[in-house]
């Protein structure tokens, strides 16, 4: 009967993270045979070498046996951790009978640099840059703009000697711009688009790589190539024609630390002794516009020792400035998957259309053969127009055109490095012959957040909806959570994110991802205490909008519920308090009448306009409710009382201002009812009238939702809560306009920005704002897992320490979801047929659950026997037509049978 600690993570990351200045936190999940298992005690060891752990010694920290069931946020409390070093840790636990587990497989983490000695380094650009006319997809205006802003990539190199006796070699790497580093002819690490997007004037992330195995005694070489990225390329729709948002020159910062057996440390630093060139193959690169490579200019062997760099130029370098250099907090971006074409068709002679069958973010790797100087052009788009041609009008200035110039030296492979596109279709032109299926690869690129959830049910339409929303998340979690991956916007809208976050965090482990983006949100905060509408915010002029800024309060709370992250709450708390003061300042009558700034309201509703004041006030009440809960979690009783009182005040102001005695809410819109109910803004005696009005408002639309993104996020949970889950199910299965099913019938493989992004009658919506890969309307995903499949945290449970398994089956015949929580895997898997409802449940050790399933008049069995007598089942009751069982950890198969 073993119990085993698994999934060891430090600062929410399984892969070797580099920590900042704070003492790191550890967590682990448990795996055990049998039922009702739990952890009674733990012991953590942290050591400077793995061999010490094998001897059960933690030279840096030995927590000793701690009598506690705690498995999340266990904070390091040992000797100071020396900078620029690697550490190893493991954990052992004792189960409920005090039997010890084996030690977990050790894992490691690193400490970052205390201070940098390297200099920002860039090639001398005094020479003619050999500017080249980029591909502007036939748009002269765009061409002029790109010409002005984009320059050839910088290449930098340096050789160095390594003496014998090397023990460890570590690279610390970042850039102003994007960087790829090569060592002795091969790329270091597998990251893409590093160092990602931050406000580079305030904070730049760096990555750390162990390269010990890649070095040899004697001559070695480093080579770095740089791209514009978010630092100096085109960003957002406000980039207009300028580019160069944070700076106009890309620069490298890099340190290679060589540690020798005798304790000596040598450093290879970016600085004046490097050589540089701007005459290399990458003629320009831009995240939105695309990239061009001229293979005739490839420098063979440039990152290997012995390369002839006499034509390369000296470099310039500059010392560090005030921007903080911090280790990357989140998983890096990577090529996470590869897609094969599902079809390749000739459009016209020399022009082929490739369909990858899936809308996604990334780029294409292409293998081609042809004459020297031949230009191969790759255009990327999400849709086809009525003539079957690539549709790119909705991209705005984000041209998404890559081009490759062949060297004529036989088969050549091209893969862009410093751009990213949102697309399903690729148009290739300039090839001598039709591309072979194996020559075209769709590289799926995003932040490598670990998948933790799965969902499937008996309705294929709903399964497609789920796949679409997962792909939309994958396409948009790219360094930050963007609204869309394709057009000239791609911004971290906090409103969209907070709607989707409950879903996002059930699909992927986004704990580390938000640890990073949360810092971007704080960097974008305004001096007056309000939050920006998106982050990072390079322009600094949109802030405080209802439903947007409020997300900065909601997301930390969601994280605490999912991951048990008090550190995150503490970090954000003072900022949230200031925001609440900012809200209160101009709204003494507790209605949010002023300070609404851009005031987007219930964004993109079709045919119903919800009062913006009502909308804003509802969010304020919700903020106050979450603030009260967070204050309680932080042990701030006074603040909790303050915010409870504020919430009650706003709710009653809301009710008197907007709710009539018969339950009619101002405007009579679906969203007004959903807010009143979902944010608990009407008194108990009016709830059922308001609920009835909500139902009427949906019936009036022939059982369709016409809300915008904010109303939609509440629809299914609220309908289920008022006892009308039948309507929630009906919405899931609707196929005519407006509905998720409608977009699926039009072939959607991701969630659309707008219900009417494309309609059979009108065709495409206005190209100025029409994305087919926007997650906000995918916020229904959490209800698929929590409602249909029925996996929910119990009220007030931290990191799923107590779970409620309560499926909402509707007319479906089966559904299954799993969620790999920080504590371990949770599964709910139900099926019904004649006279029987079967529910298989898995609950991880240390967790208890309440299981609720329909009573069919007969008995409740578990494993074929009476459930109440089953091992691990603490109690069984029949209440209001449902069975309710309290259980401990383990796997169970319940069956509710007819009389
Ligand atoms: C659009 C974005 C985003 C939305 C804002 C208000 O530009 O695409 O989805 O939240 O506007």
Tab-separated table of N, CA, C and O in Angstrom, residues 797-875:
chain	number	residue	atom	x	y	z
A	797	UNK	N	-12.625	25.757	-1.259
A	797	UNK	CA	-11.500	24.818	-1.210
A	797	UNK	C	-10.285	25.445	-1.881
A	797	UNK	O	-10.409	26.135	-2.890
A	798	UNK	N	-9.121	25.224	-1.317
A	798	UNK	CA	-7.882	25.752	-1.878
A	798	UNK	C	-7.199	24.635	-2.663
A	798	UNK	O	-6.949	23.551	-2.121
A	799	UNK	N	-6.888	24.907	-3.920
A	799	UNK	CA	-6.181	23.939	-4.767
A	799	UNK	C	-6.864	22.570	-4.733
A	799	UNK	O	-6.196	21.543	-4.631
A	800	UNK	N	-8.188	22.565	-4.826
A	800	UNK	CA	-8.950	21.315	-4.918
A	800	UNK	C	-8.704	20.371	-3.729
A	800	UNK	O	-8.620	19.168	-3.897
A	801	UNK	N	-8.573	20.939	-2.531
A	801	UNK	CA	-8.382	20.053	-1.371
A	801	UNK	C	-9.678	19.307	-1.062
A	801	UNK	O	-9.662	18.224	-0.478
A	802	UNK	N	-10.831	19.898	-1.448
A	802	UNK	CA	-12.120	19.197	-1.386
A	802	UNK	C	-12.774	19.379	-2.743
A	802	UNK	O	-12.717	20.458	-3.335
A	803	UNK	N	-13.374	18.317	-3.224
A	803	UNK	CA	-13.914	18.338	-4.579
A	803	UNK	C	-15.387	17.996	-4.545
A	803	UNK	O	-15.841	17.221	-3.697
A	804	UNK	N	-16.120	18.618	-5.470
A	804	UNK	CA	-17.525	18.254	-5.644
A	804	UNK	C	-17.649	17.616	-7.021
A	804	UNK	O	-17.287	18.234	-8.027
A	805	UNK	N	-18.096	16.378	-7.049
A	805	UNK	CA	-18.313	15.724	-8.341
A	805	UNK	C	-19.821	15.662	-8.537
A	805	UNK	O	-20.519	14.909	-7.840
A	806	UNK	N	-20.331	16.490	-9.442
A	806	UNK	CA	-21.784	16.561	-9.625
A	806	UNK	C	-22.103	16.808	-11.091
A	806	UNK	O	-22.264	17.956	-11.521
A	807	UNK	N	-22.206	15.764	-11.880
A	807	UNK	CA	-22.466	15.948	-13.306
A	807	UNK	C	-23.850	16.551	-13.549
A	807	UNK	O	-24.778	16.324	-12.786
A	808	UNK	N	-23.934	17.322	-14.631
A	808	UNK	CA	-25.218	17.875	-15.080
A	808	UNK	C	-25.479	17.252	-16.453
A	808	UNK	O	-25.064	17.786	-17.475
A	809	UNK	N	-26.158	16.095	-16.482
A	809	UNK	CA	-26.170	15.292	-17.721
A	809	UNK	C	-27.052	15.818	-18.847
A	809	UNK	O	-26.779	15.503	-20.009
A	810	UNK	N	-28.077	16.626	-18.542
A	810	UNK	CA	-28.998	17.014	-19.620
A	810	UNK	C	-29.512	15.775	-20.325
A	810	UNK	O	-29.801	14.765	-19.683
A	811	UNK	N	-29.569	15.859	-21.664
A	811	UNK	CA	-30.043	14.696	-22.424
A	811	UNK	C	-28.874	13.847	-22.928
A	811	UNK	O	-29.070	12.913	-23.693
A	812	UNK	N	-27.671	14.207	-22.540
A	812	UNK	CA	-26.522	13.450	-23.054
A	812	UNK	C	-26.505	12.044	-22.462
A	812	UNK	O	-27.066	11.805	-21.401
A	813	UNK	N	-25.803	11.139	-23.154
A	813	UNK	CA	-25.753	9.792	-22.593
A	813	UNK	C	-24.438	9.485	-21.886
A	813	UNK	O	-24.367	8.534	-21.119
A	814	UNK	N	-23.392	10.316	-22.126
A	814	UNK	CA	-22.153	10.095	-21.375
A	814	UNK	C	-21.271	11.329	-21.445
A	814	UNK	O	-21.408	12.151	-22.357
A	815	UNK	N	-20.394	11.447	-20.491
A	815	UNK	CA	-19.363	12.497	-20.522
A	815	UNK	C	-18.237	12.077	-19.602
A	815	UNK	O	-18.439	11.336	-18.629
A	816	UNK	N	-17.053	12.572	-19.941
A	816	UNK	CA	-15.884	12.273	-19.115
A	816	UNK	C	-14.966	13.482	-19.105
A	816	UNK	O	-14.724	14.075	-20.153
A	817	UNK	N	-14.467	13.842	-17.927
A	817	UNK	CA	-13.432	14.881	-17.861
A	817	UNK	C	-12.388	14.443	-16.867
A	817	UNK	O	-12.674	13.706	-15.918
A	818	UNK	N	-11.167	14.898	-17.114
A	818	UNK	CA	-10.127	14.687	-16.113
A	818	UNK	C	-9.403	16.010	-15.930
A	818	UNK	O	-9.355	16.845	-16.835
A	819	UNK	N	-8.858	16.183	-14.740
A	819	UNK	CA	-8.119	17.396	-14.435
A	819	UNK	C	-6.942	17.015	-13.542
A	819	UNK	O	-7.140	16.439	-12.465
A	820	UNK	N	-5.744	17.285	-14.036
A	820	UNK	CA	-4.558	16.979	-13.229
A	820	UNK	C	-4.276	18.174	-12.334
A	820	UNK	O	-3.682	19.155	-12.741
A	821	UNK	N	-4.802	18.121	-11.124
A	821	UNK	CA	-4.643	19.232	-10.185
A	821	UNK	C	-3.246	19.168	-9.583
A	821	UNK	O	-2.518	18.196	-9.780
A	822	UNK	N	-2.880	20.209	-8.829
A	822	UNK	CA	-1.580	20.177	-8.150
A	822	UNK	C	-1.522	18.990	-7.192
A	822	UNK	O	-0.445	18.554	-6.827
A	823	UNK	N	-2.681	18.510	-6.748
A	823	UNK	CA	-2.674	17.398	-5.781
A	823	UNK	C	-2.747	16.040	-6.460
A	823	UNK	O	-2.639	15.008	-5.801
A	824	UNK	N	-3.001	16.022	-7.749
A	824	UNK	CA	-3.094	14.745	-8.468
A	824	UNK	C	-4.316	14.727	-9.366
A	824	UNK	O	-5.077	15.694	-9.440
A	825	UNK	N	-4.503	13.602	-10.018
A	825	UNK	CA	-5.515	13.477	-11.072
A	825	UNK	C	-6.935	13.305	-10.488
A	825	UNK	O	-7.162	12.463	-9.622
A	826	UNK	N	-7.870	14.105	-11.025
A	826	UNK	CA	-9.285	13.996	-10.649
A	826	UNK	C	-10.044	13.583	-11.906
A	826	UNK	O	-9.855	14.172	-12.965
A	827	UNK	N	-10.890	12.566	-11.796
A	827	UNK	CA	-11.636	12.100	-12.964
A	827	UNK	C	-13.112	11.956	-12.616
A	827	UNK	O	-13.463	11.472	-11.536
A	828	UNK	N	-13.959	12.383	-13.542
A	828	UNK	CA	-15.391	12.094	-13.449
A	828	UNK	C	-15.814	11.546	-14.802
A	828	UNK	O	-15.584	12.171	-15.831
A	829	UNK	N	-16.431	10.388	-14.793
A	829	UNK	CA	-16.706	9.687	-16.048
A	829	UNK	C	-18.078	9.035	-15.904
A	829	UNK	O	-18.207	8.061	-15.173
A	830	UNK	N	-19.107	9.615	-16.548
A	830	UNK	CA	-20.444	9.068	-16.335
A	830	UNK	C	-21.076	8.570	-17.631
A	830	UNK	O	-20.714	8.977	-18.732
A	831	UNK	N	-22.044	7.698	-17.430
A	831	UNK	CA	-22.682	7.024	-18.562
A	831	UNK	C	-24.063	6.634	-18.097
A	831	UNK	O	-24.241	6.201	-16.959
A	832	UNK	N	-25.053	6.808	-18.968
A	832	UNK	CA	-26.347	6.296	-18.519
A	832	UNK	C	-26.999	5.485	-19.623
A	832	UNK	O	-26.812	5.755	-20.817
A	833	UNK	N	-27.699	4.473	-19.210
A	833	UNK	CA	-28.513	3.714	-20.149
A	833	UNK	C	-29.737	3.266	-19.391
A	833	UNK	O	-29.952	3.685	-18.244
A	834	UNK	N	-30.540	2.443	-19.996
A	834	UNK	CA	-31.801	1.992	-19.400
A	834	UNK	C	-31.658	1.683	-17.907
A	834	UNK	O	-30.944	0.762	-17.519
A	835	UNK	N	-32.333	2.466	-17.103
A	835	UNK	CA	-32.434	2.128	-15.683
A	835	UNK	C	-31.150	2.209	-14.879
A	835	UNK	O	-31.048	1.614	-13.814
A	836	UNK	N	-30.170	2.971	-15.361
A	836	UNK	CA	-28.897	2.949	-14.660
A	836	UNK	C	-28.126	4.234	-14.945
A	836	UNK	O	-28.105	4.731	-16.078
A	837	UNK	N	-27.528	4.807	-13.926
A	837	UNK	CA	-26.606	5.937	-14.106
A	837	UNK	C	-25.299	5.535	-13.434
A	837	UNK	O	-25.252	5.295	-12.234
A	838	UNK	N	-24.243	5.442	-14.238
A	838	UNK	CA	-22.972	4.940	-13.721
A	838	UNK	C	-21.988	6.093	-13.682
A	838	UNK	O	-21.857	6.858	-14.642
A	839	UNK	N	-21.288	6.247	-12.573
A	839	UNK	CA	-20.337	7.356	-12.424
A	839	UNK	C	-19.018	6.831	-11.849
A	839	UNK	O	-18.976	6.382	-10.705
A	840	UNK	N	-17.995	6.858	-12.670
A	840	UNK	CA	-16.668	6.446	-12.192
A	840	UNK	C	-15.899	7.698	-11.788
A	840	UNK	O	-15.875	8.689	-12.515
A	841	UNK	N	-15.280	7.636	-10.610
A	841	UNK	CA	-14.647	8.815	-10.026
A	841	UNK	C	-13.243	8.460	-9.564
A	841	UNK	O	-13.044	7.373	-9.003
A	842	UNK	N	-12.295	9.360	-9.801
A	842	UNK	CA	-10.970	9.196	-9.192
A	842	UNK	C	-10.626	10.463	-8.427
A	842	UNK	O	-10.758	11.567	-8.964
A	843	UNK	N	-10.215	10.271	-7.189
A	843	UNK	CA	-9.865	11.399	-6.306
A	843	UNK	C	-8.452	11.148	-5.782
A	843	UNK	O	-8.162	10.059	-5.296
A	844	UNK	N	-7.558	12.144	-5.880
A	844	UNK	CA	-6.179	11.898	-5.439
A	844	UNK	C	-6.052	11.809	-3.914
A	844	UNK	O	-6.930	12.298	-3.188
A	845	UNK	N	-4.967	11.219	-3.427
A	845	UNK	CA	-4.745	11.152	-1.990
A	845	UNK	C	-4.792	12.540	-1.366
A	845	UNK	O	-4.486	13.525	-2.035
A	846	UNK	N	-5.165	12.600	-0.111
A	846	UNK	CA	-5.174	13.874	0.613
A	846	UNK	C	-6.371	14.735	0.256
A	846	UNK	O	-6.461	15.867	0.703
A	847	UNK	N	-7.235	14.247	-0.612
A	847	UNK	CA	-8.380	15.032	-1.065
A	847	UNK	C	-9.643	14.252	-0.710
A	847	UNK	O	-9.652	13.022	-0.786
A	848	UNK	N	-10.683	14.960	-0.310
A	848	UNK	CA	-11.973	14.309	-0.077
A	848	UNK	C	-12.979	14.872	-1.075
A	848	UNK	O	-12.766	15.954	-1.628
A	849	UNK	N	-14.048	14.132	-1.295
A	849	UNK	CA	-15.011	14.589	-2.303
A	849	UNK	C	-16.432	14.287	-1.878
A	849	UNK	O	-16.704	13.341	-1.133
A	850	UNK	N	-17.328	15.141	-2.378
A	850	UNK	CA	-18.750	14.862	-2.306
A	850	UNK	C	-19.174	14.478	-3.716
A	850	UNK	O	-18.880	15.206	-4.660
A	851	UNK	N	-19.831	13.330	-3.836
A	851	UNK	CA	-20.262	12.864	-5.151
A	851	UNK	C	-21.787	12.916	-5.201
A	851	UNK	O	-22.449	12.384	-4.311
A	852	UNK	N	-22.302	13.602	-6.222
A	852	UNK	CA	-23.754	13.726	-6.339
A	852	UNK	C	-24.186	13.158	-7.689
A	852	UNK	O	-23.645	13.538	-8.726
A	853	UNK	N	-25.149	12.226	-7.657
A	853	UNK	CA	-25.658	11.678	-8.915
A	853	UNK	C	-27.150	11.408	-8.781
A	853	UNK	O	-27.655	11.270	-7.657
A	854	UNK	N	-27.868	11.386	-9.920
A	854	UNK	CA	-29.321	11.250	-9.818
A	854	UNK	C	-29.747	9.911	-9.218
A	854	UNK	O	-29.153	8.873	-9.520
A	855	UNK	N	-30.750	9.986	-8.381
A	855	UNK	CA	-31.332	8.740	-7.861
A	855	UNK	C	-32.407	8.283	-8.844
A	855	UNK	O	-33.190	9.091	-9.347
A	856	UNK	N	-32.420	7.012	-9.162
A	856	UNK	CA	-33.418	6.495	-10.111
A	856	UNK	C	-34.480	5.674	-9.384
A	856	UNK	O	-35.177	4.863	-9.979
A	857	UNK	N	-34.545	5.818	-8.088
A	857	UNK	CA	-35.568	5.114	-7.309
A	857	UNK	C	-35.063	3.844	-6.676
A	857	UNK	O	-35.606	3.385	-5.666
A	858	UNK	N	-34.011	3.265	-7.219
A	858	UNK	CA	-33.451	2.043	-6.639
A	858	UNK	C	-32.258	2.358	-5.747
A	858	UNK	O	-32.184	3.447	-5.175
A	859	UNK	N	-31.326	1.440	-5.673
A	859	UNK	CA	-30.206	1.581	-4.737
A	859	UNK	C	-29.044	2.363	-5.357
A	859	UNK	O	-29.016	2.607	-6.557
A	860	UNK	N	-28.105	2.739	-4.502
A	860	UNK	CA	-26.823	3.250	-4.984
A	860	UNK	C	-25.764	2.194	-4.680
A	860	UNK	O	-25.557	1.815	-3.526
A	861	UNK	N	-25.133	1.707	-5.749
A	861	UNK	CA	-24.112	0.668	-5.596
A	861	UNK	C	-22.737	1.271	-5.847
A	861	UNK	O	-22.609	2.269	-6.553
A	862	UNK	N	-21.749	0.621	-5.268
A	862	UNK	CA	-20.362	0.981	-5.603
A	862	UNK	C	-19.629	-0.344	-5.779
A	862	UNK	O	-19.680	-1.205	-4.896
A	863	UNK	N	-19.028	-0.494	-6.945
A	863	UNK	CA	-18.354	-1.758	-7.238
A	863	UNK	C	-19.317	-2.936	-7.164
A	863	UNK	O	-18.928	-4.038	-6.763
A	864	UNK	N	-20.584	-2.675	-7.488
A	864	UNK	CA	-21.581	-3.745	-7.535
A	864	UNK	C	-22.230	-4.054	-6.190
A	864	UNK	O	-23.164	-4.846	-6.108
A	865	UNK	N	-21.746	-3.412	-5.110
A	865	UNK	CA	-22.329	-3.677	-3.777
A	865	UNK	C	-22.910	-2.388	-3.211
A	865	UNK	O	-22.676	-1.314	-3.748
A	866	UNK	N	-23.579	-2.528	-2.104
A	866	UNK	CA	-24.216	-1.355	-1.499
A	866	UNK	C	-23.156	-0.272	-1.203
A	866	UNK	O	-22.166	-0.532	-0.507
A	867	UNK	N	-23.391	0.934	-1.728
A	867	UNK	CA	-22.360	1.986	-1.660
A	867	UNK	C	-21.996	2.361	-0.228
A	867	UNK	O	-20.822	2.580	0.082
A	868	UNK	N	-23.014	2.437	0.644
A	868	UNK	CA	-22.754	2.915	2.002
A	868	UNK	C	-21.744	2.029	2.729
A	868	UNK	O	-21.040	2.488	3.627
A	869	UNK	N	-21.647	0.779	2.295
A	869	UNK	CA	-20.739	-0.142	2.986
A	869	UNK	C	-19.363	-0.199	2.334
A	869	UNK	O	-18.469	-0.890	2.821
A	870	UNK	N	-19.187	0.531	1.228
A	870	UNK	CA	-17.925	0.402	0.481
A	870	UNK	C	-16.776	1.092	1.209
A	870	UNK	O	-16.968	2.101	1.895
A	871	UNK	N	-15.609	0.550	1.053
A	871	UNK	CA	-14.407	1.149	1.640
A	871	UNK	C	-14.196	2.557	1.077
A	871	UNK	O	-14.378	2.764	-0.127
A	872	UNK	N	-13.862	3.498	1.925
A	872	UNK	CA	-13.593	4.860	1.462
A	872	UNK	C	-14.837	5.735	1.405
A	872	UNK	O	-14.739	6.943	1.245
A	873	UNK	N	-16.024	5.127	1.518
A	873	UNK	CA	-17.261	5.916	1.476
A	873	UNK	C	-17.664	6.226	2.913
A	873	UNK	O	-17.943	5.318	3.702
A	874	UNK	N	-17.653	7.523	3.252
A	874	UNK	CA	-17.938	7.893	4.638
A	874	UNK	C	-19.427	7.933	4.913
A	874	UNK	O	-19.881	7.568	5.992
A	875	UNK	N	-20.210	8.382	3.923
A	875	UNK	CA	-21.662	8.422	4.155
A	875	UNK	C	-22.388	8.495	2.826
A	875	UNK	O	-21.820	8.923	1.818
